Coordinates of C-alpha atoms in Angstrom, one line a residue:
M8 CA 1.7 -25.9 27.5
D9 CA 1.1 -23.8 24.7
E10 CA -2.3 -23.9 22.9
H11 CA -2.7 -23.5 19.2
F12 CA -5.6 -23.1 16.7
V13 CA -5.5 -23.3 13.2
C14 CA -8.0 -20.2 11.4
T15 CA -8.8 -21.9 8.2
L16 CA -10.9 -20.4 5.2
F17 CA -13.5 -22.3 3.4
N18 CA -15.1 -22.0 -0.1
P19 CA -16.6 -18.7 -0.2
T20 CA -20.3 -18.2 -1.9
G21 CA -21.3 -16.0 -4.5
G22 CA -18.8 -16.2 -7.0
A23 CA -15.7 -15.6 -4.8
R24 CA -12.5 -17.9 -4.9
L25 CA -9.7 -18.9 -2.3
G26 CA -6.1 -17.8 -2.6
A27 CA -3.3 -19.6 -2.1
H28 CA -2.9 -19.4 1.8
V29 CA -6.4 -20.3 3.4
Q30 CA -4.6 -21.1 6.8
T31 CA -3.0 -19.1 9.3
L32 CA -1.8 -21.0 13.3
I33 CA -2.7 -19.0 16.4
T34 CA -0.5 -19.6 19.2
I35 CA -1.6 -18.8 22.5
F36 CA 1.7 -18.7 25.0
Q37 CA 1.6 -21.2 28.2
N38 CA 0.0 -18.6 31.1
Q39 CA 0.3 -20.8 34.2
A40 CA -0.8 -24.3 32.0
P41 CA -2.9 -26.3 32.8
L42 CA -4.4 -23.8 34.9
G43 CA -8.2 -23.0 33.4
L44 CA -9.4 -23.4 30.2
F45 CA -9.1 -21.7 27.3
S46 CA -11.9 -20.9 24.3
I47 CA -11.2 -18.4 21.1
S48 CA -14.5 -17.4 18.7
A49 CA -15.9 -14.6 17.2
V50 CA -16.5 -11.4 19.9
E51 CA -20.6 -11.2 17.8
N52 CA -21.0 -14.9 18.9
S53 CA -19.2 -17.7 20.5
A54 CA -19.8 -19.8 17.5
T55 CA -17.3 -22.3 16.4
S56 CA -17.4 -20.6 13.0
I57 CA -18.9 -17.3 11.6
D58 CA -19.5 -16.3 7.9
V59 CA -19.2 -12.7 6.9
E60 CA -19.7 -10.5 4.0
E61 CA -17.4 -8.7 1.7
S62 CA -17.3 -5.3 2.9
N63 CA -13.7 -3.8 4.1
R64 CA -14.4 -5.1 7.6
S65 CA -12.6 -6.9 11.0
V66 CA -12.8 -9.6 12.2
Y67 CA -12.4 -9.7 15.9
L68 CA -11.9 -12.7 17.7
N69 CA -11.6 -13.1 21.4
V70 CA -9.6 -15.4 23.4
S71 CA -11.2 -15.9 27.0
R72 CA -10.0 -18.0 29.7
T73 CA -12.3 -20.0 33.2
N74 CA -11.0 -21.7 36.0
G75 CA -8.0 -20.0 36.1
L76 CA -5.9 -17.8 38.5
D77 CA -4.9 -14.9 35.9
L78 CA -7.4 -13.5 33.5
T79 CA -4.5 -12.8 30.7
A80 CA -3.7 -14.4 28.1
S81 CA -1.1 -13.9 25.7
V82 CA -1.8 -14.1 21.7
Q83 CA 1.0 -14.2 18.7
W84 CA -0.7 -13.5 16.3
E85 CA -0.1 -12.7 12.0
T86 CA -1.6 -11.8 8.7
V87 CA -1.3 -13.4 5.7
S88 CA -1.9 -11.2 2.4
E89 CA -3.7 -12.6 -0.9
T90 CA -5.6 -14.8 1.3
A91 CA -8.9 -14.3 -0.5
F92 CA -10.4 -12.3 -3.2
G93 CA -13.4 -12.6 -5.6
M94 CA -15.5 -10.8 -7.8
R95 CA -19.2 -10.2 -8.2
G96 CA -20.8 -12.3 -11.1
M97 CA -18.9 -11.1 -14.6
D98 CA -18.4 -7.7 -14.0
V99 CA -14.9 -6.4 -13.5
V100 CA -14.4 -3.9 -10.7
F101 CA -12.1 -1.7 -9.3
S102 CA -11.2 -1.5 -5.0
I103 CA -8.9 0.9 -3.0
F104 CA -5.8 -0.9 -2.1
Q105 CA -3.7 2.5 -0.5
S106 CA -5.0 6.1 -0.8
F107 CA -2.8 9.5 0.2
F108 CA -4.7 11.8 1.8
D109 CA -3.0 15.3 0.4
K110 CA -5.0 18.2 -1.3
T111 CA -1.9 19.7 -3.1
A112 CA -1.5 16.4 -4.7
L113 CA -0.9 17.2 -9.0
D114 CA 0.6 14.2 -10.8
W115 CA 2.2 10.7 -10.4
C116 CA 4.7 9.2 -13.0
F117 CA 6.5 6.4 -12.0
F118 CA 10.0 4.5 -12.6
T119 CA 11.7 1.3 -12.0
V120 CA 15.1 0.9 -10.6
E121 CA 16.7 -2.5 -10.1
G122 CA 13.9 -4.4 -9.9
S123 CA 12.5 -1.8 -7.5
V124 CA 9.3 0.4 -8.8
Y125 CA 9.4 3.9 -7.5
G126 CA 6.4 6.6 -7.6
V127 CA 7.0 10.4 -7.7
M128 CA 3.5 12.9 -6.5
L129 CA 3.7 16.2 -7.7
R130 CA 2.8 18.8 -4.9
K131 CA 2.1 22.4 -4.6
S132 CA 5.9 23.3 -4.2
S133 CA 7.4 19.7 -4.3
L134 CA 7.8 15.7 -4.8
V135 CA 7.6 13.3 -3.2
V136 CA 9.6 9.9 -4.1
Y137 CA 7.7 6.8 -2.9
R138 CA 9.2 3.2 -2.8
W139 CA 6.7 -0.2 -3.1
Q140 CA 7.2 -2.3 -0.6
G141 CA 3.8 -3.7 -0.4
T142 CA 2.3 -0.3 -0.5
F143 CA 4.4 2.9 -1.5
V144 CA 6.6 4.3 1.3
P145 CA 7.7 7.5 1.0
V146 CA 11.5 8.0 1.1
E147 CA 12.1 11.7 0.1
D148 CA 11.0 14.4 -0.2
L149 CA 12.0 17.3 -2.5
K150 CA 11.5 21.2 -3.5
V151 CA 10.8 21.6 -7.0
E152 CA 9.1 24.8 -8.1
S153 CA 5.7 25.0 -9.5
P154 CA 5.7 21.6 -10.8
K155 CA 2.7 20.5 -12.4
T156 CA 3.4 17.3 -14.7
C157 CA 5.8 15.1 -15.0
E158 CA 7.3 13.0 -17.4
A159 CA 9.9 9.3 -16.2
F160 CA 11.9 7.3 -17.8
N161 CA 15.6 5.4 -17.3
I162 CA 18.5 5.8 -19.9
G163 CA 20.3 2.8 -18.9
V164 CA 20.0 2.1 -14.9
S165 CA 19.6 6.1 -14.0
P166 CA 16.0 7.5 -13.7
Y167 CA 15.3 10.7 -15.1
L168 CA 12.4 12.8 -14.5
V169 CA 11.0 15.8 -16.8
I170 CA 9.2 18.2 -14.8
T171 CA 6.9 20.7 -16.6
H172 CA 6.1 24.3 -14.1
G173 CA 3.4 26.1 -13.8
E174 CA 2.1 28.9 -15.0
R175 CA 4.3 31.7 -13.5
S176 CA 2.0 35.3 -13.4
G177 CA -0.6 34.1 -15.4
E178 CA 1.5 32.9 -18.4
K179 CA 0.8 29.4 -19.7
P180 CA 3.8 26.6 -18.5
S181 CA 6.5 26.8 -21.2
I182 CA 10.0 25.9 -18.8
N183 CA 10.7 21.8 -18.5
S184 CA 13.1 20.6 -16.4
V185 CA 14.7 17.2 -16.8
Y186 CA 16.5 16.1 -14.0
M187 CA 18.4 12.7 -13.3
L188 CA 17.8 11.2 -9.5
T189 CA 21.0 10.2 -8.5
A190 CA 21.0 6.6 -6.1
G191 CA 20.9 8.9 -2.7
F192 CA 17.7 10.8 -4.1
R193 CA 18.8 13.8 -5.2
L194 CA 18.1 15.9 -8.3
V195 CA 20.7 17.0 -10.4
L196 CA 19.2 18.9 -13.2
I197 CA 20.6 18.0 -16.8
Q198 CA 18.9 20.5 -19.1
T199 CA 16.2 23.1 -19.1
I200 CA 13.4 22.9 -22.3
I201 CA 12.2 26.4 -23.1
I202 CA 9.0 26.0 -25.1
S203 CA 5.9 28.5 -25.2
G204 CA 2.6 27.1 -24.0
S205 CA 4.0 23.7 -23.5
C206 CA 1.6 22.0 -20.7
Q207 CA 2.7 18.4 -21.3
V208 CA 5.9 16.0 -22.1
R209 CA 5.9 12.1 -23.3
H210 CA 9.0 10.2 -23.5
F211 CA 9.5 6.9 -26.3
T212 CA 12.4 5.4 -27.6

């Protein structure tokens, strides 16, 4: 028979709070049952519970079997997001949620299409469009000449990007390209605005 374990988060200490989901079910599928005895415990020790300090590290579990003919066991598991969060004292701090390891990243801008949030990361000679799906997931990589800064806005349901291009031949940037981003994530040049020495664009209504 299958064996079921419930993993429960109890009240933390030090000012932390529990999130909405504090329990998860771990199922160990039948493996020559009833031969052998199954148990689950933390890797560090065989205690039924373990206390860990918040430090962005993983807790590993052992699933062991004794007195059985087969020493392997199949385990189905999943994690639940937003299971716990906390603050130390009264100080509000930021934690790293996602990192982008790209040395050529220059600027970011964001827009919304049909309830979905998109981010645009400018690189040395291109831009990458990301869609928010719990994390930012890349959906398109587009070539753009020397992008420097980015401004995004919507007119109706259509997103627009204004890209200020970087220096050319030692001159200050002066070319600002207005693009419309199509449903297929293609850039359509709508207008070119040339202003000597311009370095940034802002949109307002």
